[in-house]
Short mmCIF file of C-alpha atoms in Angstrom, two decimals:
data_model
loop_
_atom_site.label_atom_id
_atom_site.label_comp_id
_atom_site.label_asym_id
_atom_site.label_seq_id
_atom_site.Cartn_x
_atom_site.Cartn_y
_atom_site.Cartn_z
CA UNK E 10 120.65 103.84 149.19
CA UNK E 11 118.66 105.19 152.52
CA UNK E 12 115.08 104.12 151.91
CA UNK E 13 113.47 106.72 153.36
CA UNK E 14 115.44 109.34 151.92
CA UNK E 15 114.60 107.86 148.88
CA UNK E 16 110.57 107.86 149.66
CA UNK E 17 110.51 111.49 151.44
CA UNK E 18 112.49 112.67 147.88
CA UNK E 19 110.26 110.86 145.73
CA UNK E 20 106.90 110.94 147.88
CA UNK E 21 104.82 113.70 145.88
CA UNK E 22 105.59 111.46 142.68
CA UNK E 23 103.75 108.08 144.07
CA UNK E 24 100.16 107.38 143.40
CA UNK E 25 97.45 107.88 146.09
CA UNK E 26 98.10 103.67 146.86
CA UNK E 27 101.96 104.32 146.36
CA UNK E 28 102.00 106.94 149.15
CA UNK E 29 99.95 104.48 151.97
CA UNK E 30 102.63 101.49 150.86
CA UNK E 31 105.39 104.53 151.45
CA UNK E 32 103.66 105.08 155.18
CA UNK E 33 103.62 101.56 156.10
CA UNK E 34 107.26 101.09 154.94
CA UNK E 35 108.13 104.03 156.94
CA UNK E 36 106.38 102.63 159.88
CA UNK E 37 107.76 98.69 159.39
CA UNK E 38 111.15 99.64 158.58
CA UNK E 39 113.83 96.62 158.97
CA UNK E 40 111.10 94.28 160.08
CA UNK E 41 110.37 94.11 156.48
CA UNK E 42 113.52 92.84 155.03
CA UNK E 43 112.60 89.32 155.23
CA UNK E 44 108.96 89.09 154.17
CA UNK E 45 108.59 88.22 150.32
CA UNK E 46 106.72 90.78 147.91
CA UNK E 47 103.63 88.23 148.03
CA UNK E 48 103.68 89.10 152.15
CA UNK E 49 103.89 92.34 151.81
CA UNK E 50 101.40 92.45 149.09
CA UNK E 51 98.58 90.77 151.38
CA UNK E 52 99.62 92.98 154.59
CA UNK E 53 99.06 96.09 152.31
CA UNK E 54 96.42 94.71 150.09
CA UNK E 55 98.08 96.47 147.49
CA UNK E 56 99.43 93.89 144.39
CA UNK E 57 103.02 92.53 143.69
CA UNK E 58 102.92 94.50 140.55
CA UNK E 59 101.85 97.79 142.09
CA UNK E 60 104.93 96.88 144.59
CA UNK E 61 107.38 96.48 141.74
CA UNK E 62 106.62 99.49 140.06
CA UNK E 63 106.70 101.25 143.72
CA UNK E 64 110.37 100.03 144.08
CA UNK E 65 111.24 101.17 140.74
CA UNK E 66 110.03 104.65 141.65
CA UNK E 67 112.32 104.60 144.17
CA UNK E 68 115.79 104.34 142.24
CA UNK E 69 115.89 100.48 143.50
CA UNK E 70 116.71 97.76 140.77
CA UNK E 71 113.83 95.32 141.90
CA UNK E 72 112.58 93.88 145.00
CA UNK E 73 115.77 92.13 146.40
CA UNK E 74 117.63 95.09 146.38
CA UNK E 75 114.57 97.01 147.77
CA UNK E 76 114.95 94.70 150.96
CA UNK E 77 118.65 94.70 151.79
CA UNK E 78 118.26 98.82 152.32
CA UNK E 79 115.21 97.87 154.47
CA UNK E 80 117.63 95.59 156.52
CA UNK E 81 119.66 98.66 157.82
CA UNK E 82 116.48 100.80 158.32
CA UNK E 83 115.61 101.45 162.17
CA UNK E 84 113.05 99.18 163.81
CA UNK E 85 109.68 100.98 164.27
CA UNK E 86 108.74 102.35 167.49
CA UNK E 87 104.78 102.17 167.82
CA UNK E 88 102.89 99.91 165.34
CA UNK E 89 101.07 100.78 162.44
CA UNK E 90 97.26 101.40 162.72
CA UNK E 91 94.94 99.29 161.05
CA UNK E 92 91.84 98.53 159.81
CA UNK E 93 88.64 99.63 157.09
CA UNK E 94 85.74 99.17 158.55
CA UNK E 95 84.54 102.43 156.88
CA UNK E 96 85.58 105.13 154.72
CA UNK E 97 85.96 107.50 157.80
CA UNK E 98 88.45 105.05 159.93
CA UNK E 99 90.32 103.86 156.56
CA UNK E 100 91.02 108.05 155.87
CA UNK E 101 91.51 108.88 159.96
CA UNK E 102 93.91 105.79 159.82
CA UNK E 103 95.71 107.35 156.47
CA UNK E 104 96.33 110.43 158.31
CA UNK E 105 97.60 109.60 161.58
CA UNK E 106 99.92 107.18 159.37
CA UNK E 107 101.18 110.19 157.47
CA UNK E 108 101.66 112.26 161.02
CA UNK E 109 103.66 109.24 162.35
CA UNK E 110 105.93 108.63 159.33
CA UNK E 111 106.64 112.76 159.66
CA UNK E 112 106.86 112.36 163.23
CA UNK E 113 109.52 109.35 162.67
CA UNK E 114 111.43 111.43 159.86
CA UNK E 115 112.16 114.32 162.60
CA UNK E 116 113.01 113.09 165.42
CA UNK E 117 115.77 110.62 163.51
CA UNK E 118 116.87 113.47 161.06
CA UNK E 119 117.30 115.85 164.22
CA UNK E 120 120.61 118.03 163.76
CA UNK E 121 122.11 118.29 167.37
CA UNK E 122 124.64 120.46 166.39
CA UNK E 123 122.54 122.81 164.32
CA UNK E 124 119.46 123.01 166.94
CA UNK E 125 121.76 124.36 169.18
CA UNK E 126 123.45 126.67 167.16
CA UNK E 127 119.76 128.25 165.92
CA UNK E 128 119.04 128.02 170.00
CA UNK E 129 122.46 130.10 170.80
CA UNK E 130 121.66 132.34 167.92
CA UNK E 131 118.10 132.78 169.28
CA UNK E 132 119.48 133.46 173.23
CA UNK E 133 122.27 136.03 171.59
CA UNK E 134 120.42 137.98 169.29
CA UNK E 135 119.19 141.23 170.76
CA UNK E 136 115.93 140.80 168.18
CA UNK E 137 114.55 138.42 166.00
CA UNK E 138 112.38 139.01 163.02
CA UNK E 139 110.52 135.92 162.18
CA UNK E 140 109.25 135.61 158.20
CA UNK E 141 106.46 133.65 156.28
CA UNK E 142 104.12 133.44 153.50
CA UNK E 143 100.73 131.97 153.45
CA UNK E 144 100.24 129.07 155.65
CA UNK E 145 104.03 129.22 157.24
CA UNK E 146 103.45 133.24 157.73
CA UNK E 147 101.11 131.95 160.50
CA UNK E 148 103.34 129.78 161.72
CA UNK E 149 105.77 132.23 162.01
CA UNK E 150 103.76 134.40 164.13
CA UNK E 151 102.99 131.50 166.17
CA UNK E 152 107.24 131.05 166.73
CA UNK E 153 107.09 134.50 167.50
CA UNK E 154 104.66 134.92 169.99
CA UNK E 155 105.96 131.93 172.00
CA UNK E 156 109.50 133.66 172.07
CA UNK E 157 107.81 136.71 172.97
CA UNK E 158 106.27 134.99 176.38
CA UNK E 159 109.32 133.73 177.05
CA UNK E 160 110.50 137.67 177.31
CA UNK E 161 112.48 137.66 173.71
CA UNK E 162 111.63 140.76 171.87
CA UNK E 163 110.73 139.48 167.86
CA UNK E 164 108.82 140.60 164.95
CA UNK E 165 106.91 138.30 162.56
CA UNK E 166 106.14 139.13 158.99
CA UNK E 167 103.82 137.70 156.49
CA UNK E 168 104.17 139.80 153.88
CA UNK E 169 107.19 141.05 151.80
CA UNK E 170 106.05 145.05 152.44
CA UNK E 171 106.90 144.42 156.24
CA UNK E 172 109.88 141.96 155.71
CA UNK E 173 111.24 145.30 153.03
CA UNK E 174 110.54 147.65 156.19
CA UNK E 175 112.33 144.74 158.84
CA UNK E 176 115.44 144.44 156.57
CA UNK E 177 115.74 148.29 156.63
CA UNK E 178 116.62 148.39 160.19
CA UNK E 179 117.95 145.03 160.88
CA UNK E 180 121.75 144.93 162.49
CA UNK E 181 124.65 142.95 163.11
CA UNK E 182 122.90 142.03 166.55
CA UNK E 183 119.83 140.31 165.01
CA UNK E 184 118.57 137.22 164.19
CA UNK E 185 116.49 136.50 161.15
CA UNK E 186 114.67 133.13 160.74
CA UNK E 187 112.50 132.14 157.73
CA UNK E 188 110.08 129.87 157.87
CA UNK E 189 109.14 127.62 154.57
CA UNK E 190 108.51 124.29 154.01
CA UNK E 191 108.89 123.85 150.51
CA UNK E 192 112.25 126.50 151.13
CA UNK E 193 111.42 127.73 147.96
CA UNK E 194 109.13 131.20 148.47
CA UNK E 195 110.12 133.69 146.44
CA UNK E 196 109.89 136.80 149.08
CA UNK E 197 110.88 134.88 151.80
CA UNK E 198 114.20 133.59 150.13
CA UNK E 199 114.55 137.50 148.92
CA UNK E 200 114.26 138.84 152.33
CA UNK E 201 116.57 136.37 153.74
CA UNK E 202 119.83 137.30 151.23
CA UNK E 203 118.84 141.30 152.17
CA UNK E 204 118.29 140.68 155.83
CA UNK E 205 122.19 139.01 155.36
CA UNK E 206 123.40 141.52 153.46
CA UNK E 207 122.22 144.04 156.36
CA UNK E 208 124.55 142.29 158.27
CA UNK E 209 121.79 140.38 160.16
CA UNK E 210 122.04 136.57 161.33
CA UNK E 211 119.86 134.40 159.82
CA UNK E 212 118.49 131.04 159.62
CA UNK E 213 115.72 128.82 158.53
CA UNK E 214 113.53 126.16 159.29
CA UNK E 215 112.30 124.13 156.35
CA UNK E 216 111.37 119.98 155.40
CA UNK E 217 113.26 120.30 151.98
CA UNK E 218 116.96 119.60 152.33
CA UNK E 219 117.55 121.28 148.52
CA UNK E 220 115.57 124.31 149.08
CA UNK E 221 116.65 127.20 148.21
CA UNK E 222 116.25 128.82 151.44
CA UNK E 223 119.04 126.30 152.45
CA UNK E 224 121.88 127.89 150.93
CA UNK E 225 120.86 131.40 151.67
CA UNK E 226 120.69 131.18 155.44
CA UNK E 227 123.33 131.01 158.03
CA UNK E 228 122.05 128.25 160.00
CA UNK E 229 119.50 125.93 158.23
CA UNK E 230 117.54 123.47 160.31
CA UNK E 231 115.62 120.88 157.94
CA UNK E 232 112.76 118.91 159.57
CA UNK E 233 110.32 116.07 159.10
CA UNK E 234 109.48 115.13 155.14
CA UNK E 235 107.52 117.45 152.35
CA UNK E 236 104.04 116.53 152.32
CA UNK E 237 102.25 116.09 149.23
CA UNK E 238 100.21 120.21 148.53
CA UNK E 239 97.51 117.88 147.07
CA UNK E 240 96.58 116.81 150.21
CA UNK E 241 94.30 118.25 152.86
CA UNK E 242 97.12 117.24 155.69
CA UNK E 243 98.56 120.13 157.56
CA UNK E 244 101.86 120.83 155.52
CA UNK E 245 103.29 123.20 158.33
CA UNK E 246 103.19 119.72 160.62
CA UNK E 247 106.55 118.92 160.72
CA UNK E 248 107.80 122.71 160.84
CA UNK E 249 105.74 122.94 164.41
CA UNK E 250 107.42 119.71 165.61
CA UNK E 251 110.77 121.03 165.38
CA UNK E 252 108.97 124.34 166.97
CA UNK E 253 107.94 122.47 169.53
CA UNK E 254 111.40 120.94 170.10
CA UNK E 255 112.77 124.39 170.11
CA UNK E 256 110.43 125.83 172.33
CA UNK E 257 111.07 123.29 174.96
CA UNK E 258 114.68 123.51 175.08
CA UNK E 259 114.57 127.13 175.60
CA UNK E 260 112.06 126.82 178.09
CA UNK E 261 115.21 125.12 180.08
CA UNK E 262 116.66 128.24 180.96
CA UNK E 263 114.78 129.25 184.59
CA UNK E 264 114.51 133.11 183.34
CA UNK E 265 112.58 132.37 179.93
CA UNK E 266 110.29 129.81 181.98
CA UNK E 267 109.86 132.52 184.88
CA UNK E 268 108.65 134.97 182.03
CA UNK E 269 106.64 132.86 180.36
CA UNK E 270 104.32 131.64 183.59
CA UNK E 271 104.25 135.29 184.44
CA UNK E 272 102.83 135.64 181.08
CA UNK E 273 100.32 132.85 181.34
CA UNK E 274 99.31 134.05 184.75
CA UNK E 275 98.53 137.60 182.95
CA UNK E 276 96.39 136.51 180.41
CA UNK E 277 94.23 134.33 182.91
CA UNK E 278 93.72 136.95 185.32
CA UNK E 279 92.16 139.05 182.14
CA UNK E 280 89.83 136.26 181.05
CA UNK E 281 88.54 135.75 184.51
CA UNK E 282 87.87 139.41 185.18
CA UNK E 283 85.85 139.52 181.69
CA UNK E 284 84.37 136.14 182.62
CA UNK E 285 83.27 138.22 185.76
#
């Protein structure tokens, strides 16, 4: 069993002290496989109990068996922050811990083969219509105004009235791509199968590998790990990363970059004739 499949499936379930022992598993990886639960337990300063019952949560049969999946985890790449000297640097620590753990999840759960079939899809299509609700509907207008710098002509939608009005002119030609973390949103899922049934390509970028969204879409592209909606840590995260990732391998192709400094050099020659 793949331990941190098994913690990103799992992680909204874990107490508040569960989810920091989660992080600095994530972050440890294989360099844990040898250290008893009492070493672990004073490294954490969580208990051996609270350990065992954090094992259990995970589908593992006790501690032993918890370790020889940790021996074929990757080692870490940066080490894991430390330190509570005060409630401030114990919560800033907490979050950049969560950031790195979604950061590691990404960039080894990266899908070369579907990347660049979302990137050919996005160089092909003659427009793309970008959807999202709530806190991913801004991230979808953030996709889209990228691609539109770059030259690309796209729509973004955060409401199901425009995504309705998109889907009624969509064509064979176009690209589609819904934006959810969760994969699970109602209107964008429902704009997604009529968007296909128009005929359109579509796609999806989402953290939860049994959304919904996943078996809708043409080409689904799943990215970092679900992050608790308890928490005050920026859920759309992990979609931006991959984003990002997109964004830069586009940026590749001398044409998009050309437009996209042209672009730049536009919108700085406005603010410094208002600045005059």
């Amino acid at each position: 069993m793949d331990v941190i499949a098994s913690i990103e499936a799992n992680y909204a379930l874990l107490s508040k002290t569960e989810q920091h022992l989660a992080l600095y598993v994530i972050e440890k990886g294989s360099e844990l496989a040898d250290s008893r639960i009492e070493e672990l337990a004073s490294a954490t300063q969580i208990s051996s109990a609270t350990i065992s019952r954090f094992v259990r949560k995970l589908q593992f049969k006790n501690y032993e068996h918890f370790k020889l999946a940790l021996a074929k985890e990757p080692k870490p790449v940066h080490p894991l922050l430390g330190g509570n000297s005060s409630p401030v640097i114990s919560e800033s620590i907490q979050v950049f811990n969560t950031y790195q753990a979604v950061i590691h999840k990404a960039q080894t759960s990266l899908d070369k083969k579907m990347i660049q079939r979302l990137l050919d899809g996005i160089q092909s299509a003659e427009r793309i219509f970008i959807y999202g609700m709530g806190s991913s509907g801004l991230t979808a207008i953030e996709f889209s105004q990228r691609l539109m710098r770059m030259g690309l002509t796209t729509f973004a939608a955060q409401d199901d009235h425009m995504m309705t009005i998109y889907n009624h002119i969509l064509h064979r030609e176009d690209l589609v791509i819904g934006i959810s973390s969760e994969g699970e949103t109602v209107e964008v899922n429902q704009s997604l199968k009529m968007a296909k049934k128009n005929g359109a390509k579509t796609a999806a970028i989402t953290c939860n590998a049994s959304g919904r969204i996943v078996q809708i879409v043409d080409c689904p592209l799943i990215t970092g790990m679900r992050l608790p909606i308890t928490e005050f840590i920026n859920s759309q995260f992990p979609l931006m990363y991959m984003i990002d990732v997109l964004c830069t391998l586009l940026l590749e192709d001398k044409c998009y970059r050309w437009n996209i400094e042209r672009t730049i050099s536009a919108i700085y020659a406005i603010k410094t004739n208002y600045d005059d």
